[in-house]
């Protein structure tokens, strides 16, 4: 006997409608809406609400109430009583929704890939958007039921606490938008190769990792960003006191002085990031062996992210003030952009660098192939290096560096202090050269005939980043005495304050020499591959 309530005659009609609209959603509903699962989901939601009510039943306002030694006393008024419950629910809901949704999506899709059933889903006549939307709507279905059951309690607490309904609408709109972005990223993570390793045969390593990052970073960031910006007029309902909004500007336009402006800014960025992830999902779902993004997409994404990050550095207070404090803040902002760009470009290198077979296909059929219909020339080769996904990645990385570092260079050139400008120029030059070195090394390693080349690339790049500093510290090679050596290995922030011009020239000359050698080696490998093919 099947315990699914979806088999009753009354359910057949609406299930048929759902199946015609989105067969994947129907598949998830049939798999999730078992009687046992429903009882667990509803029971957990009601248990949370009952325990919260039982706890606050001890704090009911009473004129004769006094603070007990082993208790929390009574609430000062009914409004405060409801407000405390409202805060707990408001802070709990995003963590529960984000955590359960991210974990279930990554684990479900990774398990399907591990078992091989994902390949059957790929050959479905339905579009990738239809299938993946069915996953987002259906896989965390039990979490949605738990959240839905808590909404009446949340609404009642908001009314009793005098919280404006406008804030409640804003809360759920932004939470749903952020959840959609995180769930889309979870699907993308699950589609990446290498995340199908299991703990105990059941749990996806990617699900655990992304859930942990969501818990310690994404969920708190969602709450605090909105508390300081979009919800700043309602902050007293969330943290116990009114928080003045941060005076943040984006390209000299204030985004926190007006509630509507901050809402528009947040929602527009959520929409843009979600659309970008879904373009990548469409590409990756039906062609798992392709690079993660196309080169054209990478130019758009890196430029957009750079515009967003650099926009927060354009503050009118920095332009007006010429104090030492303002200059130090600019240098700190540059450091934050440096760290963000480091992760961005390491991700771009991993996403754009083709595997050995793709490079061989490009040598055989791309711009390097010489036929009467397709003559080989510098113009064709350059066009392929810029746009073809199977061509070597370093040229695309160079263009991404140009698109990202040029706006930063213009911003740095507007600084008042000339010595700060010089230090920033050294940092930008070192970053650009180091990223190009990493891109060349990654492409050369992936072109080798080895087993599991991705693991080799990860290990070699990690060693190049961390091993030099460990060796130099163990040998007492300090940044003060050997600034040029530290700059050569890509640590400009440790030496930029006291480095000499001769050390800068030697370090950059050495790095450029290595780039030239690696480029010649890559060209040689491509020519050898072309000769073997011809």
Coordinates of C-alpha atoms in Angstrom, one line a residue, residues 177 180-181 184 250 264-280 300-301 303-305 307-308:
X177 CA 14.9 36.4 -4.1
X180 CA 16.4 31.6 -5.5
X181 CA 19.9 32.9 -6.1
X184 CA 20.5 28.4 -8.4
X250 CA 27.6 53.5 -5.4
X264 CA 15.9 48.6 -6.1
X265 CA 19.6 48.2 -5.8
X266 CA 19.4 44.9 -3.9
X267 CA 16.7 43.4 -6.1
X268 CA 18.3 44.4 -9.4
X269 CA 21.6 42.8 -8.4
X270 CA 19.8 39.6 -7.2
X271 CA 18.1 39.4 -10.6
X272 CA 21.3 40.0 -12.6
X273 CA 23.3 37.4 -10.6
X274 CA 20.5 34.9 -10.9
X275 CA 20.2 35.4 -14.7
X276 CA 24.0 35.0 -15.0
X277 CA 23.9 31.7 -13.1
X278 CA 21.0 30.4 -15.2
X279 CA 22.9 31.2 -18.4
X280 CA 25.7 29.1 -17.1
X300 CA 30.5 40.3 -19.3
X301 CA 30.6 38.7 -15.8
X303 CA 33.2 43.5 -16.0
X304 CA 29.9 43.5 -14.2
X305 CA 31.4 42.3 -10.9
X307 CA 31.7 47.7 -11.8
X308 CA 29.7 46.6 -8.7

